[in-house]
Amino acid sequence: MTANHRSVDLKHDSTPAPGTPPGPGSDPERGTARGRGGVPGQGGASWQGGTPGRGFPGDGRRRGPEVKRVFDLVAGTALLLLVSPVLAGAALLLTLAQEGPALRRRTVAGLRGHPFTMLTLRTRSPLAALPLLLHVVRGQMSLVGPCPLSPTHRECSGETRRRLSVRPGMTGPWQISDRSDLPWEERELLDLHYVDHHWLGMDLAVLARTLPAVRRRRLRRASARPARVA
């Protein structure tokens, strides 16, 4: 082989040598170009057409525990131990008061689109969400995150599929809104804003405002009942 042939072969061989850093604009986690400003879903076609388990930031390859997951595990375990007597008592009362199981089952899309069966109590009170702490401890959900959706929901495909890059949450930005009639489009924008900008401080702020928001909604409903009766 002549020197000219060797030079041509080297030009066509684009495989990087071991240890060679990735080129600018590439993402070794996904093997695709990042979108504008490093926001997933704004320039990579594989994000929209990807399959569950691929094309998401933090695709299980990060070394070391994530701060958010450590916080969820510690806080979720503590809360579960705290409310376990209430959870057991509520499940028992519901079983005795109604026919059928005390738990409602619903299939939702989890992290990277992997489906799981979400459990809630069959009641319209805030106690219904207590079993979700089990999913937080197991790593299927987070204390704070976007609203859990069915795997067939329109937001679990296309550009808005990036919401699946984080775990669904027990509470989130739109749940603490004072507007109980918030349109779904605005809820969607709040969830996507959380996905793109969330950090531990935001989670703490949402958690701190969740219980007061629940109390305000209950007071509004209680005050509205006499007006409807009259």
CSV table of C-alpha atoms in Angstrom, one decimal:
chain,number,residue,atom,x,y,z
A,1,MET,CA,0.0,0.0,0.0
A,2,THR,CA,1.4,3.4,-1.0
A,3,ALA,CA,1.6,6.5,1.2
A,4,ASN,CA,-1.2,8.1,-0.8
A,5,HIS,CA,-3.5,5.1,-0.2
A,6,ARG,CA,-2.8,5.2,3.5
A,7,SER,CA,-3.6,8.9,3.8
A,8,VAL,CA,-7.0,8.4,2.0
A,9,ASP,CA,-7.8,5.5,4.4
A,10,LEU,CA,-7.0,7.7,7.4
A,11,LYS,CA,-9.3,10.5,6.2
A,12,HIS,CA,-12.2,8.1,5.8
A,13,ASP,CA,-11.7,6.4,9.2
A,14,SER,CA,-13.7,8.7,11.5
A,15,THR,CA,-13.7,6.3,14.5
A,16,PRO,CA,-12.0,8.2,17.4
A,17,ALA,CA,-9.1,6.5,19.1
A,18,PRO,CA,-9.6,5.3,22.7
A,19,GLY,CA,-9.3,8.1,25.2
A,20,THR,CA,-10.1,10.8,22.5
A,21,PRO,CA,-12.5,13.4,24.0
A,22,PRO,CA,-15.8,14.0,22.2
A,23,GLY,CA,-16.0,16.7,19.7
A,24,PRO,CA,-17.8,20.1,20.4
A,25,GLY,CA,-21.6,19.9,20.5
A,26,SER,CA,-21.7,16.2,21.1
A,27,ASP,CA,-23.0,14.4,24.1
A,28,PRO,CA,-21.3,11.1,25.0
A,29,GLU,CA,-24.3,10.2,27.2
A,30,ARG,CA,-26.6,10.1,24.2
A,31,GLY,CA,-24.4,10.2,21.2
A,32,THR,CA,-26.5,13.1,19.7
A,33,ALA,CA,-26.1,16.8,19.5
A,34,ARG,CA,-27.5,18.9,22.2
A,35,GLY,CA,-30.2,21.5,21.5
A,36,ARG,CA,-30.0,25.2,22.1
A,37,GLY,CA,-28.5,26.0,25.5
A,38,GLY,CA,-28.1,22.4,26.3
A,39,VAL,CA,-31.9,21.9,26.8
A,40,PRO,CA,-32.9,18.4,25.7
A,41,GLY,CA,-35.5,18.2,23.0
A,42,GLN,CA,-34.5,21.3,21.1
A,43,GLY,CA,-32.4,20.0,18.3
A,44,GLY,CA,-32.0,16.3,18.7
A,45,ALA,CA,-34.5,14.3,16.6
A,46,SER,CA,-33.7,11.2,18.5
A,47,TRP,CA,-35.4,12.7,21.6
A,48,GLN,CA,-38.7,12.8,19.9
A,49,GLY,CA,-38.4,9.4,18.2
A,50,GLY,CA,-36.5,7.6,20.9
A,51,THR,CA,-37.7,4.6,22.9
A,52,PRO,CA,-38.2,4.4,26.7
A,53,GLY,CA,-34.8,4.0,28.3
A,54,ARG,CA,-32.9,6.0,25.6
A,55,GLY,CA,-32.3,9.6,24.7
A,56,PHE,CA,-32.8,11.0,28.2
A,57,PRO,CA,-30.3,13.0,30.3
A,58,GLY,CA,-28.9,11.1,33.1
A,59,ASP,CA,-29.6,7.7,31.4
A,60,GLY,CA,-28.4,5.6,34.3
A,61,ARG,CA,-24.7,6.2,33.6
A,62,ARG,CA,-23.9,8.9,36.1
A,63,ARG,CA,-21.4,8.0,38.7
A,64,GLY,CA,-22.3,8.7,42.3
A,65,PRO,CA,-25.8,9.2,43.8
A,66,GLU,CA,-27.9,12.0,42.6
A,67,VAL,CA,-28.6,14.6,45.2
A,68,LYS,CA,-32.3,14.6,44.3
A,69,ARG,CA,-32.6,10.9,44.7
A,70,VAL,CA,-30.8,10.8,48.0
A,71,PHE,CA,-33.1,13.5,49.3
A,72,ASP,CA,-36.2,11.6,48.1
A,73,LEU,CA,-35.0,8.4,49.7
A,74,VAL,CA,-34.1,10.0,53.1
A,75,ALA,CA,-37.2,12.3,53.3
A,76,GLY,CA,-39.5,9.7,51.8
A,77,THR,CA,-38.5,7.0,54.2
A,78,ALA,CA,-38.9,9.3,57.2
A,79,LEU,CA,-42.4,10.5,56.0
A,80,LEU,CA,-43.5,6.9,55.3
A,81,LEU,CA,-42.5,5.8,58.8
A,82,LEU,CA,-44.3,8.8,60.2
A,83,VAL,CA,-47.6,8.3,58.4
A,84,SER,CA,-47.6,4.5,58.3
A,85,PRO,CA,-50.2,4.2,61.2
A,86,VAL,CA,-52.5,6.7,59.4
A,87,LEU,CA,-52.1,4.8,56.1
A,88,ALA,CA,-52.8,1.5,57.7
A,89,GLY,CA,-55.9,2.8,59.5
A,90,ALA,CA,-57.3,4.6,56.5
A,91,ALA,CA,-56.8,1.4,54.4
A,92,LEU,CA,-58.6,-0.6,57.0
A,93,LEU,CA,-61.6,1.8,57.3
A,94,LEU,CA,-61.9,2.0,53.5
A,95,THR,CA,-61.9,-1.8,53.3
A,96,LEU,CA,-64.7,-2.1,55.9
A,97,ALA,CA,-66.8,0.8,54.5
A,98,GLN,CA,-66.9,-0.2,50.9
A,99,GLU,CA,-66.8,-3.2,48.7
A,100,GLY,CA,-63.7,-3.9,46.9
A,101,PRO,CA,-60.0,-3.1,47.6
A,102,ALA,CA,-58.9,0.0,49.4
A,103,LEU,CA,-56.3,0.8,46.9
A,104,ARG,CA,-56.8,2.2,43.4
A,105,ARG,CA,-54.3,1.0,40.7
A,106,ARG,CA,-53.3,3.1,37.7
A,107,THR,CA,-50.6,2.5,35.1
A,108,VAL,CA,-48.4,5.6,34.6
A,109,ALA,CA,-45.2,6.5,32.8
A,110,GLY,CA,-42.1,6.6,35.1
A,111,LEU,CA,-38.5,7.7,34.6
A,112,ARG,CA,-37.4,7.4,30.9
A,113,GLY,CA,-40.9,6.2,30.0
A,114,HIS,CA,-40.8,2.9,32.0
A,115,PRO,CA,-44.4,2.2,33.1
A,116,PHE,CA,-45.3,1.2,36.6
A,117,THR,CA,-48.6,0.6,38.6
A,118,MET,CA,-49.3,3.6,40.9
A,119,LEU,CA,-51.2,3.0,44.0
A,120,THR,CA,-53.6,5.5,45.7
A,121,LEU,CA,-56.3,5.1,48.4
A,122,ARG,CA,-59.9,5.0,47.1
A,123,THR,CA,-60.9,8.3,48.8
A,124,ARG,CA,-61.2,11.9,47.6
A,125,SER,CA,-59.3,13.3,50.6
A,126,PRO,CA,-55.6,14.2,50.8
A,127,LEU,CA,-55.0,10.8,52.4
A,128,ALA,CA,-55.4,9.3,48.9
A,129,ALA,CA,-51.8,10.3,48.1
A,130,LEU,CA,-50.2,8.6,51.1
A,131,PRO,CA,-49.4,5.3,49.3
A,132,LEU,CA,-47.3,7.3,46.8
A,133,LEU,CA,-44.6,7.5,49.4
A,134,LEU,CA,-44.0,3.8,48.7
A,135,HIS,CA,-43.2,4.6,45.1
A,136,VAL,CA,-40.8,7.4,46.3
A,137,VAL,CA,-38.8,5.0,48.5
A,138,ARG,CA,-38.7,2.5,45.7
A,139,GLY,CA,-37.4,5.0,43.2
A,140,GLN,CA,-40.4,5.1,40.9
A,141,MET,CA,-41.5,8.6,41.9
A,142,SER,CA,-40.1,11.7,43.5
A,143,LEU,CA,-41.5,13.9,46.2
A,144,VAL,CA,-41.6,16.8,43.7
A,145,GLY,CA,-41.9,16.4,40.0
A,146,PRO,CA,-44.2,16.6,37.0
A,147,CYS,CA,-47.7,15.2,37.2
A,148,PRO,CA,-47.9,11.4,36.7
A,149,LEU,CA,-49.4,10.6,33.3
A,150,SER,CA,-50.6,7.5,31.4
A,151,PRO,CA,-47.9,6.1,29.0
A,152,THR,CA,-50.3,6.8,26.1
A,153,HIS,CA,-50.8,10.5,27.0
A,154,ARG,CA,-49.8,12.9,24.3
A,155,GLU,CA,-47.2,14.6,26.6
A,156,CYS,CA,-45.3,11.3,26.8
A,157,SER,CA,-44.3,11.6,23.1
A,158,GLY,CA,-42.9,14.2,20.8
A,159,GLU,CA,-41.1,17.3,22.1
A,160,THR,CA,-42.8,17.2,25.5
A,161,ARG,CA,-41.4,13.7,26.0
A,162,ARG,CA,-38.6,15.4,27.9
A,163,ARG,CA,-40.8,15.4,31.0
A,164,LEU,CA,-39.9,11.7,31.3
A,165,SER,CA,-36.3,12.7,32.0
A,166,VAL,CA,-37.3,13.1,35.7
A,167,ARG,CA,-39.5,10.9,38.0
A,168,PRO,CA,-43.1,12.0,38.3
A,169,GLY,CA,-43.8,13.7,41.6
A,170,MET,CA,-46.3,13.5,44.5
A,171,THR,CA,-46.6,17.3,44.2
A,172,GLY,CA,-45.3,19.9,41.8
A,173,PRO,CA,-45.5,23.5,40.8
A,174,TRP,CA,-49.1,23.5,39.5
A,175,GLN,CA,-50.4,21.6,42.5
A,176,ILE,CA,-49.3,24.5,44.7
A,177,SER,CA,-51.0,27.1,42.5
A,178,ASP,CA,-53.9,29.0,44.1
A,179,ARG,CA,-55.9,28.4,40.9
A,180,SER,CA,-57.9,25.2,41.2
A,181,ASP,CA,-59.3,25.7,37.7
A,182,LEU,CA,-55.8,26.0,36.1
A,183,PRO,CA,-56.1,25.1,32.4
A,184,TRP,CA,-54.3,21.9,31.3
A,185,GLU,CA,-52.0,23.9,28.9
A,186,GLU,CA,-50.7,26.0,31.8
A,187,ARG,CA,-50.2,22.9,34.0
A,188,GLU,CA,-48.2,21.5,31.1
A,189,LEU,CA,-46.0,24.6,30.9
A,190,LEU,CA,-45.4,24.6,34.6
A,191,ASP,CA,-44.4,20.9,34.5
A,192,LEU,CA,-42.0,21.5,31.6
A,193,HIS,CA,-40.5,24.5,33.3
A,194,TYR,CA,-39.8,22.4,36.4
A,195,VAL,CA,-38.2,19.7,34.2
A,196,ASP,CA,-35.9,22.2,32.6
A,197,HIS,CA,-34.9,24.2,35.7
A,198,HIS,CA,-35.4,22.0,38.8
A,199,TRP,CA,-32.9,21.9,41.6
A,200,LEU,CA,-33.0,21.0,45.3
A,201,GLY,CA,-33.9,24.5,46.4
A,202,MET,CA,-37.0,24.5,44.1
A,203,ASP,CA,-38.0,21.1,45.5
A,204,LEU,CA,-37.8,22.4,49.1
A,205,ALA,CA,-39.9,25.5,48.2
A,206,VAL,CA,-42.6,23.4,46.5
A,207,LEU,CA,-42.7,21.0,49.5
A,208,ALA,CA,-43.0,23.9,51.9
A,209,ARG,CA,-46.0,25.4,50.0
A,210,THR,CA,-47.8,22.1,49.4
A,211,LEU,CA,-49.6,21.7,52.7
A,212,PRO,CA,-50.7,25.3,52.9
A,213,ALA,CA,-52.0,25.0,49.3
A,214,VAL,CA,-54.0,21.9,50.3
A,215,ARG,CA,-55.5,23.7,53.3
A,216,ARG,CA,-56.5,26.7,51.2
A,217,ARG,CA,-58.3,24.5,48.7
A,218,ARG,CA,-60.2,22.7,51.4
A,219,LEU,CA,-61.3,26.0,53.0
A,220,ARG,CA,-62.5,27.3,49.7
A,221,ARG,CA,-64.5,24.1,49.0
A,222,ALA,CA,-66.0,24.2,52.6
A,223,SER,CA,-67.0,27.9,52.2
A,224,ALA,CA,-68.5,27.3,48.7
A,225,ARG,CA,-70.8,24.5,49.9
A,226,PRO,CA,-73.3,26.7,51.9
A,227,ALA,CA,-73.5,29.1,49.0
A,228,ARG,CA,-74.5,26.3,46.6
A,229,VAL,CA,-77.1,25.0,49.1
A,230,ALA,CA,-78.6,28.5,49.6
